[in-house]
Amino acid sequence: MKRRQVCTVPKSADSSPKEEGGDGHDASGGVRLARTIGFATGVNVLVGSMVGSGIFVSPGGVLRFVGGDPSSALLVWAGCGLLSLLGALCYAELGAAVPTTGGEYAYVRRAFGAPLAFLFAWTSVALLRPAMNSAVALTFAEYVLRPLFHGCPAPPAIVKCLAIASLLVVGILNCVSMKWAMRALDVLTLLKMLALAIVSVGGLVLLASGRTHNPLGSFAGAPPSPAQIGESFYQGLWAYGGWNALNYATEELKDVHKNITRCIVVAVPLVTAFYVLVNISYMTVLTPKEIISSAAVAVTWGDRVLGSFSWIVPLSVAVSTFGSLNCSAFVMGRLNYAAAREGHALPLLAMLSVRHQTPTPAVAFSTLLSVAFVLPTDLIMLTNYFGFVTWLLVGLNCAGLLVLRYREPDLRRPYRVLWPVPVVVVLVCGYLVLAPIVSSPRYEYLFALLFVLAGFVFYVPFVHFKLRAPCLPALTCWLQLLLEVSPTVAPATCVDAVR
């Protein structure tokens, strides 16, 4: 008789074992995500995710929509930080009450059901996150190559090759070693905060000496309209994106019930303070017109203030964007892993490396998608019209917090945010979802909505009716052996086939 290879496929996360250890193995000897993220690393995850290229490259968007008034722009930056903190505090309650890898996907599934969670996973995994990650990689490549071409634009082919190389590096790093990925995160976060400190201190010194182009204590011109304020918040909140990154790794966070709130309370106000100080520095050195017209405000600032050391600024932007790539690879892998564990993606993506306890298939899959998006740049531009999906998701999760409080009052909640906070966040998110569509209706928004709803084309046959290609089990077993990965939850063993 000839025995076929026996393989395993993961069940739902609801059947996962309750007992946990810290070495990447559960009580039954299976592989699971190890709790390796402490308080300091958790803060670095949040700061590293939030601080990308936005604060260095394009703060002019906020200034433009408030009519070029510096004081109004500073209030908007502070308001964006406050709104991010309120949203993060809502997520802190959700993360402590539902400490499951996957973040927003897991919360939407628990509060509103599997179909809506699948639509979120479909949109994020298939388009939003890979396209945004490739855009960050292209920004990194452009700033690395800028000093080599002496002011001339680098050839697009070279930029794309370097962007692909950077995506592969962070992907491999997150596959091979969680320890080294976190060490790289710590170093890169320290460097980007040092860059923010240089810009902040330089501006404050000039401001104290009276060398400023803008009266920061007064308001000039007519106050911005409600529509303009909404657009300016939309621009500023983009630079704060990433405050929810730690919720995607709650199964890897030590003492999750306490640390998730502590990390948020430290990281979000810290980034807000630096963002306000950096904008004060920009406005001290540059006129509003110069800030609005500049494609890279920090580079223009460096040319004015640092002189022969102005190369520090493009280097800082490159370091910041590479750090964001590392954080994004980390988050995308956990999202794919969580969706697959619930049966909403290929079973292979729900497996962990038996050697490194990392979601190797999930990280590799998201990395390859990001590489694919580097090639057709126009697809990245289309993601601008999916911005409303991001705020729709935040609003859904904060609404889900209220739903869970009503439906599951006995759920253990080590931390509870005051109930007016999620209400305020839901109302603001509703405005941010509708504002761009109402103020500037375009067919692209309809295409974005149709893309989201197209997820049902895959949900109905492959999730609801559980259809599977005949070759999928054999292919999964072969890849499982090749990659040396294993399911992370109580597995359902395939029936041995004997002939």
CSV table of C-alpha atoms in Angstrom, one decimal:
chain,number,residue,atom,x,y,z
A,1,MET,CA,0.0,0.0,0.0
A,2,LYS,CA,1.1,3.5,-0.7
A,3,ARG,CA,0.4,6.3,1.9
A,4,ARG,CA,0.0,9.9,0.7
A,5,GLN,CA,1.5,12.8,2.6
A,6,VAL,CA,-0.7,13.8,5.5
A,7,CYS,CA,-1.2,17.6,5.8
A,8,THR,CA,-3.2,19.8,8.1
A,9,VAL,CA,-5.5,22.8,7.5
A,10,PRO,CA,-6.3,25.4,10.1
A,11,LYS,CA,-9.7,25.8,11.7
A,12,SER,CA,-11.3,29.0,12.8
A,13,ALA,CA,-9.5,31.0,15.4
A,14,ASP,CA,-12.4,30.3,17.7
A,15,SER,CA,-11.1,26.8,18.2
A,16,SER,CA,-7.6,27.9,19.1
A,17,PRO,CA,-6.2,26.7,22.3
A,18,LYS,CA,-6.5,28.9,25.3
A,19,GLU,CA,-3.2,28.1,26.9
A,20,GLU,CA,-0.2,30.2,25.8
A,21,GLY,CA,3.5,30.3,26.4
A,22,GLY,CA,6.1,32.8,25.4
A,23,ASP,CA,8.3,30.7,23.1
A,24,GLY,CA,6.0,30.4,20.1
A,25,HIS,CA,4.4,27.1,21.0
A,26,ASP,CA,1.1,26.3,22.8
A,27,ALA,CA,0.5,23.8,25.5
A,28,SER,CA,0.0,21.0,22.9
A,29,GLY,CA,3.3,21.7,21.2
A,30,GLY,CA,1.8,23.5,18.2
A,31,VAL,CA,3.3,26.6,16.7
A,32,ARG,CA,1.8,30.0,17.5
A,33,LEU,CA,2.8,33.7,17.5
A,34,ALA,CA,5.2,34.4,20.3
A,35,ARG,CA,4.7,37.3,22.8
A,36,THR,CA,7.8,39.2,22.0
A,37,ILE,CA,6.6,42.8,21.9
A,38,GLY,CA,7.1,44.7,25.2
A,39,PHE,CA,6.1,48.3,26.1
A,40,ALA,CA,9.1,50.0,24.5
A,41,THR,CA,8.8,48.1,21.3
A,42,GLY,CA,5.0,48.7,21.2
A,43,VAL,CA,5.6,52.4,21.4
A,44,ASN,CA,8.1,52.1,18.6
A,45,VAL,CA,5.6,50.2,16.4
A,46,LEU,CA,3.1,53.0,16.8
A,47,VAL,CA,5.6,55.8,16.2
A,48,GLY,CA,7.3,54.0,13.4
A,49,SER,CA,3.9,53.4,11.7
A,50,MET,CA,2.7,57.0,12.1
A,51,VAL,CA,5.9,58.9,11.1
A,52,GLY,CA,6.4,58.3,7.4
A,53,SER,CA,7.0,60.6,4.6
A,54,GLY,CA,4.0,62.8,5.1
A,55,ILE,CA,5.4,65.2,7.7
A,56,PHE,CA,8.6,65.7,5.7
A,57,VAL,CA,7.1,65.9,2.2
A,58,SER,CA,3.6,67.6,2.0
A,59,PRO,CA,2.4,69.6,5.0
A,60,GLY,CA,1.4,72.3,2.4
A,61,GLY,CA,-2.0,70.5,1.9
A,62,VAL,CA,-3.2,71.6,5.3
A,63,LEU,CA,-2.0,75.2,4.8
A,64,ARG,CA,-3.6,75.4,1.4
A,65,PHE,CA,-7.1,74.4,2.6
A,66,VAL,CA,-7.0,76.9,5.5
A,67,GLY,CA,-6.3,79.8,3.1
A,68,GLY,CA,-2.6,80.0,3.9
A,69,ASP,CA,-3.1,81.0,7.5
A,70,PRO,CA,-0.3,79.5,9.7
A,71,SER,CA,-2.1,79.7,13.0
A,72,SER,CA,-5.2,77.9,11.6
A,73,ALA,CA,-2.9,75.3,10.1
A,74,LEU,CA,-1.3,74.6,13.5
A,75,LEU,CA,-4.7,74.2,15.1
A,76,VAL,CA,-5.6,71.7,12.4
A,77,TRP,CA,-2.4,69.7,13.1
A,78,ALA,CA,-3.2,69.7,16.8
A,79,GLY,CA,-6.8,68.8,16.1
A,80,CYS,CA,-5.8,65.9,13.9
A,81,GLY,CA,-3.6,64.6,16.7
A,82,LEU,CA,-6.5,64.9,19.2
A,83,LEU,CA,-8.8,63.0,16.8
A,84,SER,CA,-6.2,60.3,16.3
A,85,LEU,CA,-5.8,59.9,20.1
A,86,LEU,CA,-9.6,59.6,20.5
A,87,GLY,CA,-9.7,56.9,17.8
A,88,ALA,CA,-6.7,55.1,19.3
A,89,LEU,CA,-8.3,55.1,22.8
A,90,CYS,CA,-11.4,53.4,21.3
A,91,TYR,CA,-9.1,50.9,19.6
A,92,ALA,CA,-7.4,50.4,23.0
A,93,GLU,CA,-10.6,49.2,24.5
A,94,LEU,CA,-11.3,46.9,21.5
A,95,GLY,CA,-7.7,45.5,21.6
A,96,ALA,CA,-7.8,44.8,25.3
A,97,ALA,CA,-11.3,43.2,25.2
A,98,VAL,CA,-10.7,41.2,21.9
A,99,PRO,CA,-6.9,40.5,22.0
A,100,THR,CA,-6.8,38.8,18.6
A,101,THR,CA,-4.4,39.3,15.8
A,102,GLY,CA,-6.0,41.1,12.8
A,103,GLY,CA,-7.0,44.4,14.5
A,104,GLU,CA,-9.9,46.1,12.7
A,105,TYR,CA,-10.7,42.9,10.7
A,106,ALA,CA,-11.3,41.0,13.9
A,107,TYR,CA,-13.4,43.8,15.5
A,108,VAL,CA,-15.6,44.2,12.4
A,109,ARG,CA,-16.2,40.4,12.3
A,110,ARG,CA,-17.2,40.2,15.9
A,111,ALA,CA,-19.5,43.2,15.9
A,112,PHE,CA,-21.0,43.1,12.4
A,113,GLY,CA,-20.4,39.5,11.1
A,114,ALA,CA,-18.3,37.7,8.6
A,115,PRO,CA,-19.6,39.3,5.3
A,116,LEU,CA,-18.6,42.8,6.2
A,117,ALA,CA,-15.3,41.7,7.7
A,118,PHE,CA,-14.6,39.9,4.4
A,119,LEU,CA,-15.3,43.0,2.4
A,120,PHE,CA,-12.8,44.9,4.6
A,121,ALA,CA,-10.1,42.2,4.2
A,122,TRP,CA,-10.8,42.0,0.4
A,123,THR,CA,-10.3,45.8,-0.1
A,124,SER,CA,-7.3,46.1,2.2
A,125,VAL,CA,-5.4,42.9,1.1
A,126,ALA,CA,-6.2,43.2,-2.7
A,127,LEU,CA,-5.7,46.9,-3.2
A,128,LEU,CA,-5.3,49.5,-0.5
A,129,ARG,CA,-2.4,48.3,1.6
A,130,PRO,CA,-0.3,46.9,-1.3
A,131,ALA,CA,-0.8,50.0,-3.3
A,132,MET,CA,0.0,52.3,-0.4
A,133,ASN,CA,3.1,50.2,0.5
A,134,SER,CA,4.4,50.4,-3.0
A,135,ALA,CA,3.9,54.2,-3.0
A,136,VAL,CA,6.0,54.4,0.1
A,137,ALA,CA,8.7,52.2,-1.5
A,138,LEU,CA,8.8,54.5,-4.5
A,139,THR,CA,9.2,57.5,-2.2
A,140,PHE,CA,12.0,55.8,-0.4
A,141,ALA,CA,13.8,55.0,-3.7
A,142,GLU,CA,13.4,58.6,-5.0
A,143,TYR,CA,15.0,60.1,-1.9
A,144,VAL,CA,17.8,57.6,-1.8
A,145,LEU,CA,18.7,58.3,-5.4
A,146,ARG,CA,18.2,62.1,-5.3
A,147,PRO,CA,21.8,62.9,-4.1
A,148,LEU,CA,23.2,60.7,-6.8
A,149,PHE,CA,21.6,62.6,-9.7
A,150,HIS,CA,22.4,66.1,-8.5
A,151,GLY,CA,18.9,67.6,-8.8
A,152,CYS,CA,17.9,65.7,-11.9
A,153,PRO,CA,15.1,63.1,-11.6
A,154,ALA,CA,16.3,59.6,-11.4
A,155,PRO,CA,15.4,57.2,-14.3
A,156,PRO,CA,12.0,55.6,-13.5
A,157,ALA,CA,13.4,52.1,-14.1
A,158,ILE,CA,16.1,52.6,-11.5
A,159,VAL,CA,13.6,54.0,-9.0
A,160,LYS,CA,11.3,51.0,-9.5
A,161,CYS,CA,14.1,48.5,-9.2
A,162,LEU,CA,15.2,50.1,-5.9
A,163,ALA,CA,11.6,50.2,-4.6
A,164,ILE,CA,11.2,46.5,-5.4
A,165,ALA,CA,14.5,45.7,-3.7
A,166,SER,CA,13.4,47.6,-0.5
A,167,LEU,CA,10.1,45.7,-0.4
A,168,LEU,CA,11.8,42.4,-0.8
A,169,VAL,CA,14.3,43.3,2.0
A,170,VAL,CA,11.7,44.2,4.6
A,171,GLY,CA,9.6,41.2,3.5
A,172,ILE,CA,12.4,38.8,3.9
A,173,LEU,CA,13.4,40.4,7.3
A,174,ASN,CA,9.8,39.9,8.6
A,175,CYS,CA,9.7,36.3,7.4
A,176,VAL,CA,13.1,35.2,8.8
A,177,SER,CA,13.2,36.9,12.2
A,178,MET,CA,10.7,38.8,14.2
A,179,LYS,CA,13.5,39.7,16.6
A,180,TRP,CA,15.6,41.3,13.9
A,181,ALA,CA,12.6,43.0,12.4
A,182,MET,CA,11.8,44.6,15.8
A,183,ARG,CA,15.5,45.6,16.2
A,184,ALA,CA,15.4,47.3,12.8
A,185,LEU,CA,12.2,49.0,13.8
A,186,ASP,CA,13.8,50.3,17.1
A,187,VAL,CA,16.8,51.7,15.3
A,188,LEU,CA,14.8,53.3,12.4
A,189,THR,CA,12.3,54.9,14.8
A,190,LEU,CA,15.1,56.4,16.8
A,191,LEU,CA,16.7,57.9,13.7
A,192,LYS,CA,13.4,59.3,12.4
A,193,MET,CA,12.7,60.9,15.8
A,194,LEU,CA,16.2,62.4,15.8
A,195,ALA,CA,15.4,63.9,12.4
A,196,LEU,CA,12.2,65.4,13.7
A,197,ALA,CA,14.1,66.8,16.7
A,198,ILE,CA,16.7,68.5,14.4
A,199,VAL,CA,13.9,70.2,12.4
A,200,SER,CA,12.0,71.2,15.5
A,201,VAL,CA,15.0,72.6,17.4
A,202,GLY,CA,16.4,74.4,14.3
A,203,GLY,CA,13.1,76.2,13.9
A,204,LEU,CA,12.7,77.0,17.5
A,205,VAL,CA,16.2,78.6,17.6
A,206,LEU,CA,15.4,80.8,14.6
A,207,LEU,CA,12.0,81.7,16.1
A,208,ALA,CA,13.6,82.7,19.4
A,209,SER,CA,16.0,84.9,17.5
A,210,GLY,CA,13.2,86.7,15.8
A,211,ARG,CA,13.9,85.3,12.3
A,212,THR,CA,10.4,84.4,11.2
A,213,HIS,CA,8.2,85.1,8.1
A,214,ASN,CA,4.9,84.4,9.8
A,215,PRO,CA,3.1,85.9,12.8
A,216,LEU,CA,2.2,82.6,14.4
A,217,GLY,CA,0.2,84.1,17.3
A,218,SER,CA,-2.4,85.8,15.1
A,219,PHE,CA,-5.0,84.8,12.5
A,220,ALA,CA,-4.7,86.4,9.0
A,221,GLY,CA,-7.5,86.8,6.5
A,222,ALA,CA,-11.0,85.3,6.6
A,223,PRO,CA,-11.6,82.2,8.7
A,224,PRO,CA,-11.8,78.9,6.7
A,225,SER,CA,-15.2,77.6,5.9
A,226,PRO,CA,-16.4,74.2,7.4
A,227,ALA,CA,-15.7,72.6,4.0
A,228,GLN,CA,-12.2,73.9,4.0
A,229,ILE,CA,-11.6,72.7,7.6
A,230,GLY,CA,-12.8,69.3,6.6
A,231,GLU,CA,-10.5,69.1,3.6
A,232,SER,CA,-7.6,70.3,5.8
A,233,PHE,CA,-8.3,67.6,8.4
A,234,TYR,CA,-8.3,65.1,5.6
A,235,GLN,CA,-4.8,66.1,4.6
A,236,GLY,CA,-3.5,66.2,8.1
A,237,LEU,CA,-4.9,62.9,9.2
A,238,TRP,CA,-3.1,61.2,6.4
A,239,ALA,CA,0.2,62.0,8.1
A,240,TYR,CA,-1.1,60.5,11.3
A,241,GLY,CA,-2.1,57.2,9.7
A,242,GLY,CA,-0.7,54.1,11.6
A,243,TRP,CA,-2.0,54.8,15.1
A,244,ASN,CA,-3.9,51.5,14.9
A,245,ALA,CA,-0.9,49.3,14.0
A,246,LEU,CA,-0.4,47.7,17.4
A,247,ASN,CA,-4.0,46.3,17.3
A,248,TYR,CA,-2.9,44.0,14.5
A,249,ALA,CA,-0.4,42.3,16.8
A,250,THR,CA,-2.2,41.9,20.2
A,251,GLU,CA,-1.4,38.2,20.2
A,252,GLU,CA,2.3,39.2,20.2
A,253,LEU,CA,2.1,42.0,22.8
A,254,LYS,CA,3.2,41.2,26.4
A,255,ASP,CA,0.6,42.0,29.0
A,256,VAL,CA,-1.8,43.2,26.3
A,257,HIS,CA,-4.5,44.3,28.7
A,258,LYS,CA,-2.2,47.0,30.1
A,259,ASN,CA,0.4,47.7,27.5
A,260,ILE,CA,-1.9,48.5,24.5
A,261,THR,CA,-3.4,51.5,26.3
A,262,ARG,CA,0.0,52.6,27.7
A,263,CYS,CA,1.6,52.5,24.3
A,264,ILE,CA,-1.1,54.5,22.7
A,265,VAL,CA,-1.2,57.2,25.5
A,266,VAL,CA,2.6,57.7,25.1
A,267,ALA,CA,3.0,57.3,21.3
A,268,VAL,CA,0.1,59.4,19.8
A,269,PRO,CA,0.7,62.6,22.0
A,270,LEU,CA,4.5,62.3,21.4
A,271,VAL,CA,4.0,62.3,17.6
A,272,THR,CA,1.4,65.1,17.8
A,273,ALA,CA,3.8,67.3,19.8
A,274,PHE,CA,6.6,66.7,17.2
A,275,TYR,CA,4.3,67.3,14.3
A,276,VAL,CA,3.2,70.7,15.7
A,277,LEU,CA,6.8,71.7,16.5
A,278,VAL,CA,8.0,70.6,13.0
A,279,ASN,CA,5.2,72.7,11.4
A,280,ILE,CA,6.2,75.7,13.5
A,281,SER,CA,9.7,75.2,12.2
A,282,TYR,CA,8.6,75.1,8.6
A,283,MET,CA,6.5,78.3,9.1
A,284,THR,CA,9.3,80.1,10.8
A,285,VAL,CA,11.7,79.6,7.9
A,286,LEU,CA,9.4,79.5,4.8
A,287,THR,CA,6.5,81.7,3.7
A,288,PRO,CA,3.0,80.1,3.3
A,289,LYS,CA,3.4,80.4,-0.5
A,290,GLU,CA,6.7,78.5,-0.4
A,291,ILE,CA,5.2,75.8,1.8
A,292,ILE,CA,2.2,75.3,-0.4
A,293,SER,CA,4.1,75.2,-3.6
A,294,SER,CA,6.9,72.9,-2.4
A,295,ALA,CA,6.7,69.2,-3.2
A,296,ALA,CA,9.1,68.4,-0.4
A,297,VAL,CA,8.9,71.0,2.4
A,298,ALA,CA,11.6,69.5,4.6
A,299,VAL,CA,14.1,69.5,1.8
A,300,THR,CA,13.4,73.2,1.1
A,301,TRP,CA,13.7,73.9,4.8
A,302,GLY,CA,17.1,72.0,4.9
A,303,ASP,CA,18.4,74.0,2.0
A,304,ARG,CA,17.6,77.2,3.9
A,305,VAL,CA,18.8,76.3,7.4
A,306,LEU,CA,21.4,73.5,7.2
A,307,GLY,CA,23.5,74.7,4.3
A,308,SER,CA,26.1,72.2,3.4
A,309,PHE,CA,24.5,69.7,5.7
A,310,SER,CA,21.2,69.8,3.9
A,311,TRP,CA,21.8,66.2,2.7
A,312,ILE,CA,20.6,65.2,6.2
A,313,VAL,CA,17.0,65.9,5.3
A,314,PRO,CA,16.6,63.6,2.2
A,315,LEU,CA,18.5,60.9,4.1
A,316,SER,CA,16.0,61.4,7.0
A,317,VAL,CA,13.1,61.0,4.6
A,318,ALA,CA,14.6,57.8,3.2
A,319,VAL,CA,15.1,56.4,6.7
A,320,SER,CA,11.6,57.4,7.7
A,321,THR,CA,10.0,55.8,4.7
A,322,PHE,CA,12.1,52.6,5.0
A,323,GLY,CA,10.9,52.3,8.6
A,324,SER,CA,7.3,52.7,7.5
A,325,LEU,CA,7.9,49.9,5.0
A,326,ASN,CA,9.1,47.7,7.8
A,327,CYS,CA,6.0,48.5,9.9
A,328,SER,CA,3.7,48.0,6.9
A,329,ALA,CA,5.1,44.6,6.1
A,330,PHE,CA,4.5,43.6,9.8
A,331,VAL,CA,0.9,44.8,9.7
A,332,MET,CA,0.0,43.4,6.3
A,333,GLY,CA,1.3,40.0,7.3
A,334,ARG,CA,-0.9,39.9,10.4
A,335,LEU,CA,-4.0,41.0,8.5
A,336,ASN,CA,-3.6,38.3,5.9
A,337,TYR,CA,-2.8,35.8,8.6
A,338,ALA,CA,-6.0,36.7,10.6
A,339,ALA,CA,-8.2,36.6,7.5
A,340,ALA,CA,-6.9,33.2,6.5
A,341,ARG,CA,-7.4,31.8,10.0
A,342,GLU,CA,-11.0,32.7,9.8
A,343,GLY,CA,-11.4,31.0,6.4
A,344,HIS,CA,-11.5,34.3,4.4
A,345,ALA,CA,-8.2,33.6,2.5
A,346,LEU,CA,-6.1,30.7,1.3
A,347,PRO,CA,-5.4,28.2,4.2
A,348,LEU,CA,-1.7,28.5,3.6
A,349,LEU,CA,-1.7,32.1,4.8
A,350,ALA,CA,-2.9,31.0,8.2
A,351,MET,CA,0.3,29.0,8.9
A,352,LEU,CA,3.5,30.0,10.8
A,353,SER,CA,7.1,29.0,10.2
A,354,VAL,CA,8.1,26.2,12.5
A,355,ARG,CA,11.6,27.7,12.7
A,356,HIS,CA,10.9,31.4,13.2
A,357,GLN,CA,7.3,31.5,14.5
A,358,THR,CA,6.5,34.2,11.9
A,359,PRO,CA,3.6,34.3,9.4
A,360,THR,CA,5.9,33.6,6.5
A,361,PRO,CA,3.3,32.8,3.8
A,362,ALA,CA,1.2,35.8,4.8
A,363,VAL,CA,4.1,38.2,4.7
A,364,ALA,CA,5.4,36.8,1.5
A,365,PHE,CA,2.0,37.1,-0.2
A,366,SER,CA,1.6,40.7,0.8
A,367,THR,CA,5.1,41.5,-0.3
A,368,LEU,CA,4.6,40.1,-3.7
A,369,LEU,CA,1.4,42.1,-4.1
A,370,SER,CA,3.2,45.3,-3.2
A,371,VAL,CA,5.9,44.5,-5.7
A,372,ALA,CA,3.2,44.0,-8.4
A,373,PHE,CA,1.8,47.4,-7.6
A,374,VAL,CA,5.2,49.2,-8.1
A,375,LEU,CA,5.1,48.5,-11.9
A,376,PRO,CA,1.8,50.3,-12.9
A,377,THR,CA,2.1,53.6,-11.1
A,378,ASP,CA,-1.3,54.8,-12.2
A,379,LEU,CA,-2.9,52.2,-10.0
A,380,ILE,CA,-1.3,53.8,-7.0
A,381,MET,CA,-2.9,57.1,-8.0
A,382,LEU,CA,-6.3,55.4,-8.1
A,383,THR,CA,-6.0,54.6,-4.4
A,384,ASN,CA,-6.5,58.3,-3.6
A,385,TYR,CA,-10.1,57.7,-4.2
A,386,PHE,CA,-10.3,54.9,-1.7
A,387,GLY,CA,-9.5,57.3,1.2
A,388,PHE,CA,-13.1,57.3,2.3
A,389,VAL,CA,-12.8,53.5,2.9
A,390,THR,CA,-10.2,54.1,5.6
A,391,TRP,CA,-12.4,56.4,7.6
A,392,LEU,CA,-15.5,54.2,7.0
A,393,LEU,CA,-13.6,51.4,8.6
A,394,VAL,CA,-12.6,53.5,11.6
A,395,GLY,CA,-16.1,54.6,12.0
A,396,LEU,CA,-17.4,51.0,11.8
A,397,ASN,CA,-15.0,49.9,14.5
A,398,CYS,CA,-15.9,52.7,16.9
A,399,ALA,CA,-19.6,51.9,16.2
A,400,GLY,CA,-18.8,48.3,16.8
A,401,LEU,CA,-17.4,49.2,20.2
A,402,LEU,CA,-20.8,50.6,21.1
A,403,VAL,CA,-22.5,47.5,19.6
A,404,LEU,CA,-20.4,45.1,21.7
A,405,ARG,CA,-21.0,47.1,24.9
A,406,TYR,CA,-24.8,46.6,24.3
A,407,ARG,CA,-24.7,43.0,23.0
A,408,GLU,CA,-21.9,41.6,25.2
A,409,PRO,CA,-22.0,43.6,28.5
A,410,ASP,CA,-20.2,40.8,30.4
A,411,LEU,CA,-17.2,40.8,28.0
A,412,ARG,CA,-14.1,41.5,30.1
A,413,ARG,CA,-12.9,45.1,29.4
A,414,PRO,CA,-9.7,45.9,31.3
A,415,TYR,CA,-9.9,49.4,29.8
A,416,ARG,CA,-13.1,51.4,29.0
A,417,VAL,CA,-13.1,54.6,27.1
A,418,LEU,CA,-15.8,57.2,28.0
A,419,TRP,CA,-18.9,56.6,25.8
A,420,PRO,CA,-19.0,60.1,24.2
A,421,VAL,CA,-15.5,59.4,22.7
A,422,PRO,CA,-16.6,56.7,20.2
A,423,VAL,CA,-19.7,58.7,19.4
A,424,VAL,CA,-17.6,61.8,18.5
A,425,VAL,CA,-15.2,59.6,16.4
A,426,VAL,CA,-18.1,58.0,14.5
A,427,LEU,CA,-19.6,61.4,13.7
A,428,VAL,CA,-16.3,62.8,12.5
A,429,CYS,CA,-15.6,59.7,10.4
A,430,GLY,CA,-19.0,60.0,8.8
A,431,TYR,CA,-18.2,63.5,7.8
A,432,LEU,CA,-14.8,62.5,6.4
A,433,VAL,CA,-16.4,59.7,4.4
A,434,LEU,CA,-19.0,62.0,2.8
A,435,ALA,CA,-17.0,65.2,2.5
A,436,PRO,CA,-14.8,64.3,-0.5
A,437,ILE,CA,-17.7,62.6,-2.3
A,438,VAL,CA,-20.2,65.5,-1.8
A,439,SER,CA,-17.7,68.4,-2.3
A,440,SER,CA,-16.1,66.8,-5.4
A,441,PRO,CA,-18.2,64.0,-6.9
A,442,ARG,CA,-16.3,61.9,-9.4
A,443,TYR,CA,-16.8,58.6,-11.2
A,444,GLU,CA,-13.7,57.3,-9.4
A,445,TYR,CA,-15.6,57.2,-6.1
A,446,LEU,CA,-18.3,55.0,-7.7
A,447,PHE,CA,-15.6,52.7,-9.1
A,448,ALA,CA,-14.1,52.4,-5.6
A,449,LEU,CA,-17.4,51.5,-4.1
A,450,LEU,CA,-18.0,48.9,-6.8
A,451,PHE,CA,-14.6,47.4,-6.1
A,452,VAL,CA,-15.5,47.0,-2.5
A,453,LEU,CA,-18.8,45.4,-3.3
A,454,ALA,CA,-17.1,43.1,-5.8
A,455,GLY,CA,-15.7,41.2,-2.8
A,456,PHE,CA,-19.1,39.4,-2.7
A,457,VAL,CA,-18.2,37.7,-6.0
A,458,PHE,CA,-15.6,35.8,-4.0
A,459,TYR,CA,-17.3,35.6,-0.6
A,460,VAL,CA,-20.4,33.8,-1.8
A,461,PRO,CA,-18.8,30.8,-3.6
A,462,PHE,CA,-15.6,30.4,-1.6
A,463,VAL,CA,-16.6,31.4,1.9
A,464,HIS,CA,-20.3,31.0,2.2
A,465,PHE,CA,-20.6,27.8,0.1
A,466,LYS,CA,-16.9,26.8,0.9
A,467,LEU,CA,-16.1,25.8,-2.7
A,468,ARG,CA,-12.5,24.7,-3.2
A,469,ALA,CA,-10.4,23.9,-6.3
A,470,PRO,CA,-9.7,20.2,-6.5
A,471,CYS,CA,-5.9,20.8,-6.6
A,472,LEU,CA,-5.9,23.2,-3.6
A,473,PRO,CA,-5.3,20.6,-0.8
A,474,ALA,CA,-2.4,19.0,-2.7
A,475,LEU,CA,-0.9,22.4,-3.5
A,476,THR,CA,-1.3,23.6,0.1
A,477,CYS,CA,0.5,20.4,1.4
A,478,TRP,CA,3.3,20.8,-1.0
A,479,LEU,CA,3.9,24.5,-0.2
A,480,GLN,CA,3.5,23.7,3.5
A,481,LEU,CA,6.4,21.2,3.3
A,482,LEU,CA,8.5,23.5,1.1
A,483,LEU,CA,8.1,26.5,3.4
A,484,GLU,CA,8.3,24.5,6.6
A,485,VAL,CA,5.1,26.1,8.0
A,486,SER,CA,2.4,24.7,10.2
A,487,PRO,CA,-1.2,25.6,11.3
A,488,THR,CA,-1.3,27.7,14.5
A,489,VAL,CA,-4.6,26.4,15.9
A,490,ALA,CA,-6.1,23.0,16.7
A,491,PRO,CA,-5.9,21.4,13.3
A,492,ALA,CA,-8.3,19.3,11.4
A,493,THR,CA,-6.2,16.4,10.1
A,494,CYS,CA,-6.8,15.4,6.5
A,495,VAL,CA,-8.0,11.8,6.1
A,496,ASP,CA,-5.2,9.5,5.1
A,497,ALA,CA,-5.8,8.2,1.6
A,498,VAL,CA,-4.7,4.6,1.2
A,499,ARG,CA,-4.6,2.6,-1.9
